[in-house]
Amino acid sequence: YYYVCFYSGTVLQKYRTSDDSYIGDVNIGNGSWNSLTITSDSKKAFVVDWETDGKIAVVDLDNLKLLTTYQGSGLLAWPHGSAVNSNSTTLYITAQYGNFIYKIDITDPLNPNFNQISLNGNLPNTSPSLDPHDIDFTPDGLYYCVSCEKSNEVRILQVSNDSLVASIHTGNFPQEIELSTTSPYLFVTCMYDTTDPGTRGSVTVINYQTNNWSWVKNIKTNMAEPHGI
């Protein structure tokens, strides 16, 4: 199955991949629903509301039922990117403005435990600095990668202790991340890269092999503000 959330909507929709047929939906309430991540067993989704005081809808995907919503004053400031680890115990959410991400213990998803992880060693804050946008894991699950749209870089942190292991410069305004499982490459869309005439935006390619984190190239041909990937 695949699922669709809506920037200006109230539902999460479910479709079958074999024929694109509509299966059903679940009402998750009003929100600026920007991203979602699904547990490895395909049982739960975490849908992210990108607002000043944002929230996360926790959905039972088998029964299309809203289980709970993580929300509260000051709990989630501009949450955006989302990723869940392979054993479905930890949910990571980027804070769109600032220098940190949220690390949420979801061992019991109905009773989450929230923590903040700084990406630059300073105390977590919401002043525009790195501005993390998206997050994803390496295929081996040992590292997570965060695109930082204000500092124009991808920061790579070790899952075991949340320490920074590399910082790779990207094109201007990096957004969404995807990692290949058949080759050691990470791809990040950079919406406002304008160094070449006739194009606006690029895709930065990064080698994600352990101990060989490195910039490979920027793909720029015929780009027009690439975002999703």
Tab-separated table of C-alpha atoms in Angstrom, residues 16-227:
chain	number	residue	atom	x	y	z
A	16	ARG	CA	-3.140	-0.360	-3.208
A	17	THR	CA	0.143	-0.337	-5.159
A	18	SER	CA	-0.839	-3.115	-7.584
A	19	ASP	CA	-3.643	-1.160	-9.259
A	20	ASP	CA	-3.685	2.271	-7.524
A	21	SER	CA	-7.150	1.544	-6.171
A	22	TYR	CA	-8.420	3.615	-3.251
A	23	ILE	CA	-8.805	1.575	-0.046
A	24	GLY	CA	-9.993	4.148	2.476
A	25	ASP	CA	-8.972	7.006	4.702
A	26	VAL	CA	-8.734	8.061	8.327
A	27	ASN	CA	-9.626	11.469	9.696
A	28	ILE	CA	-6.563	12.948	11.439
A	29	GLY	CA	-8.003	16.437	11.959
A	30	ASN	CA	-7.023	19.832	10.620
A	31	GLY	CA	-3.358	20.446	9.967
A	32	SER	CA	-0.628	21.339	7.531
A	33	TRP	CA	0.230	17.668	6.988
A	34	ASN	CA	3.668	17.725	5.327
A	35	SER	CA	5.373	14.378	5.827
A	36	LEU	CA	4.819	10.879	7.159
A	37	THR	CA	6.870	7.842	8.070
A	38	ILE	CA	5.786	4.215	8.408
A	39	THR	CA	7.079	1.532	10.762
A	40	SER	CA	8.969	-1.361	9.164
A	41	ASP	CA	6.095	-3.771	9.887
A	42	SER	CA	3.703	-1.432	8.008
A	43	LYS	CA	1.410	-1.287	11.034
A	44	LYS	CA	1.656	2.374	12.046
A	45	ALA	CA	2.183	5.758	10.434
A	46	PHE	CA	3.324	9.001	12.036
A	47	VAL	CA	1.956	12.004	10.129
A	48	VAL	CA	3.532	15.404	10.772
A	49	ASP	CA	1.670	18.716	10.998
A	50	TRP	CA	4.042	21.551	10.031
A	51	GLU	CA	2.920	24.527	12.133
A	52	THR	CA	4.297	26.821	14.850
A	53	ASP	CA	2.785	24.492	17.435
A	54	GLY	CA	2.716	21.346	15.336
A	55	LYS	CA	1.538	17.846	16.090
A	56	ILE	CA	1.978	14.227	15.050
A	57	ALA	CA	-0.950	11.945	14.254
A	58	VAL	CA	-0.337	8.263	15.101
A	59	VAL	CA	-2.373	6.016	12.811
A	60	ASP	CA	-3.195	2.295	12.881
A	61	LEU	CA	-2.781	1.473	9.170
A	62	ASP	CA	-4.472	-1.943	9.227
A	63	ASN	CA	-7.690	-0.562	10.679
A	64	LEU	CA	-7.358	3.047	9.450
A	65	LYS	CA	-7.812	4.375	12.942
A	66	LEU	CA	-6.303	7.406	14.677
A	67	LEU	CA	-4.624	6.042	17.804
A	68	THR	CA	-3.457	9.301	19.359
A	69	THR	CA	-2.022	12.712	18.542
A	70	TYR	CA	1.196	14.065	20.018
A	71	GLN	CA	0.482	17.731	20.682
A	72	GLY	CA	0.731	20.457	23.282
A	73	SER	CA	1.867	24.033	23.678
A	74	GLY	CA	5.600	24.219	22.976
A	75	LEU	CA	5.904	20.461	22.416
A	76	LEU	CA	6.694	20.542	18.689
A	77	ALA	CA	7.953	23.734	17.029
A	78	TRP	CA	7.597	23.602	13.229
A	79	PRO	CA	8.049	19.788	12.961
A	80	HIS	CA	8.654	18.612	9.400
A	81	GLY	CA	10.874	15.686	8.321
A	82	SER	CA	10.224	12.271	9.853
A	83	ALA	CA	11.887	8.868	10.132
A	84	VAL	CA	11.419	5.848	12.379
A	85	ASN	CA	14.117	3.293	13.180
A	86	SER	CA	13.927	-0.325	11.988
A	87	ASN	CA	12.644	-1.801	15.250
A	88	SER	CA	10.003	0.942	15.626
A	89	THR	CA	11.215	2.175	18.993
A	90	THR	CA	12.428	5.659	18.076
A	91	LEU	CA	10.851	8.387	15.981
A	92	TYR	CA	12.983	11.258	14.660
A	93	ILE	CA	11.417	14.579	13.640
A	94	THR	CA	13.226	17.642	12.274
A	95	ALA	CA	12.512	21.055	13.778
A	96	GLN	CA	12.338	23.191	10.639
A	97	TYR	CA	13.809	26.301	12.259
A	98	GLY	CA	16.747	26.028	14.638
A	99	ASN	CA	19.632	23.676	15.312
A	100	PHE	CA	18.019	20.476	16.575
A	101	ILE	CA	15.798	17.496	15.893
A	102	TYR	CA	13.304	15.700	18.099
A	103	LYS	CA	14.112	12.151	19.213
A	104	ILE	CA	10.993	10.442	20.528
A	105	ASP	CA	10.937	7.100	22.351
A	106	ILE	CA	7.872	5.286	20.969
A	107	THR	CA	8.463	1.915	22.618
A	108	ASP	CA	4.953	2.557	23.941
A	109	PRO	CA	3.513	4.782	21.181
A	110	LEU	CA	0.657	5.875	23.434
A	111	ASN	CA	3.142	7.198	26.012
A	112	PRO	CA	6.008	8.790	24.057
A	113	ASN	CA	9.111	10.301	25.634
A	114	PHE	CA	10.413	13.452	23.931
A	115	ASN	CA	14.056	14.552	23.718
A	116	GLN	CA	15.898	17.169	21.650
A	117	ILE	CA	19.183	16.413	19.861
A	118	SER	CA	21.431	19.336	18.937
A	119	LEU	CA	23.062	19.095	15.509
A	120	ASN	CA	25.909	21.528	16.217
A	121	GLY	CA	26.830	21.091	19.879
A	122	ASN	CA	24.995	24.203	21.045
A	123	LEU	CA	21.918	24.105	23.238
A	124	PRO	CA	18.804	23.304	21.193
A	125	ASN	CA	17.047	26.491	20.105
A	126	THR	CA	14.589	27.703	17.463
A	127	SER	CA	16.662	30.627	16.181
A	128	PRO	CA	17.262	30.165	12.417
A	129	SER	CA	20.699	28.585	12.021
A	130	LEU	CA	20.941	25.103	10.479
A	131	ASP	CA	17.184	24.736	9.874
A	132	PRO	CA	16.914	20.944	9.454
A	133	HIS	CA	14.336	19.982	6.818
A	134	ASP	CA	14.386	16.236	6.159
A	135	ILE	CA	15.848	13.118	7.786
A	136	ASP	CA	16.527	9.550	6.679
A	137	PHE	CA	18.507	6.493	7.787
A	138	THR	CA	21.318	4.760	5.978
A	139	PRO	CA	20.234	1.268	4.808
A	140	ASP	CA	22.223	-0.393	7.611
A	141	GLY	CA	20.394	1.714	10.194
A	142	LEU	CA	23.634	2.876	11.846
A	143	TYR	CA	23.446	6.533	10.814
A	144	TYR	CA	20.846	9.164	10.103
A	145	CYS	CA	21.236	12.011	7.635
A	146	VAL	CA	19.692	15.463	8.032
A	147	SER	CA	19.381	18.113	5.312
A	148	CYS	CA	19.989	21.615	6.698
A	149	GLU	CA	18.434	24.181	4.393
A	150	LYS	CA	19.953	27.328	5.910
A	151	SER	CA	23.553	26.087	6.224
A	152	ASN	CA	23.441	24.224	2.869
A	153	GLU	CA	24.684	20.873	4.088
A	154	VAL	CA	23.746	17.338	5.017
A	155	ARG	CA	24.755	16.403	8.553
A	156	ILE	CA	25.319	12.732	9.372
A	157	LEU	CA	24.944	11.473	12.924
A	158	GLN	CA	25.608	8.091	14.502
A	159	VAL	CA	22.491	6.378	15.832
A	160	SER	CA	24.238	4.801	18.822
A	161	ASN	CA	25.118	8.102	20.525
A	162	ASP	CA	23.745	10.883	18.263
A	163	SER	CA	27.266	12.172	17.606
A	164	LEU	CA	28.125	14.103	14.438
A	165	VAL	CA	30.375	12.082	12.119
A	166	ALA	CA	30.328	14.207	8.950
A	167	SER	CA	29.000	17.386	7.410
A	168	ILE	CA	28.811	17.545	3.606
A	169	HIS	CA	28.205	20.777	1.674
A	170	THR	CA	25.314	20.708	-0.802
A	171	GLY	CA	23.724	22.964	-3.373
A	172	ASN	CA	21.654	25.897	-2.150
A	173	PHE	CA	18.602	25.163	0.039
A	174	PRO	CA	18.726	21.348	0.436
A	175	GLN	CA	15.324	19.744	0.980
A	176	GLU	CA	14.352	16.082	0.628
A	177	ILE	CA	16.677	13.074	1.024
A	178	GLU	CA	16.689	9.594	-0.496
A	179	LEU	CA	19.332	6.869	-0.200
A	180	SER	CA	20.013	4.116	-2.708
A	181	THR	CA	20.035	0.531	-1.414
A	182	THR	CA	22.007	-0.791	-4.403
A	183	SER	CA	24.778	1.808	-4.554
A	184	PRO	CA	26.423	3.912	-1.817
A	185	TYR	CA	24.769	7.185	-2.772
A	186	LEU	CA	22.576	9.690	-1.012
A	187	PHE	CA	20.582	12.161	-3.115
A	188	VAL	CA	19.294	15.503	-1.824
A	189	THR	CA	17.227	18.006	-3.772
A	190	CYS	CA	18.494	21.606	-3.609
A	191	MET	CA	15.704	23.938	-4.719
A	192	TYR	CA	17.495	27.237	-5.242
A	193	ASP	CA	20.871	26.301	-6.696
A	194	THR	CA	21.353	28.925	-9.444
A	195	THR	CA	25.033	28.801	-10.398
A	196	ASP	CA	24.337	27.500	-13.934
A	197	PRO	CA	22.410	29.576	-16.509
A	198	GLY	CA	19.022	28.202	-17.514
A	199	THR	CA	18.503	26.023	-14.466
A	200	ARG	CA	17.207	26.603	-10.951
A	201	GLY	CA	18.097	23.920	-8.482
A	202	SER	CA	20.198	20.778	-8.352
A	203	VAL	CA	20.459	17.317	-6.831
A	204	THR	CA	23.560	16.812	-4.722
A	205	VAL	CA	24.992	13.284	-4.709
A	206	ILE	CA	26.879	12.130	-1.589
A	207	ASN	CA	28.797	8.896	-0.992
A	208	TYR	CA	27.455	7.493	2.276
A	209	GLN	CA	29.932	4.631	2.755
A	210	THR	CA	31.203	4.443	6.335
A	211	ASN	CA	34.444	6.430	6.745
A	212	ASN	CA	34.065	7.741	3.208
A	213	TRP	CA	31.368	10.384	3.551
A	214	SER	CA	32.068	12.651	0.598
A	215	TRP	CA	30.525	14.939	-1.998
A	216	VAL	CA	30.311	13.286	-5.424
A	217	LYS	CA	28.614	15.775	-7.752
A	218	ASN	CA	25.721	18.180	-8.282
A	219	ILE	CA	23.243	17.153	-10.988
A	220	LYS	CA	21.916	20.343	-12.584
A	221	THR	CA	20.594	19.559	-16.065
A	222	ASN	CA	17.096	20.950	-16.704
A	223	MET	CA	16.276	21.444	-13.033
A	224	ALA	CA	13.307	23.594	-11.971
A	225	GLU	CA	13.249	23.918	-8.177
A	226	PRO	CA	13.392	20.165	-7.352
A	227	HIS	CA	11.876	19.326	-3.966
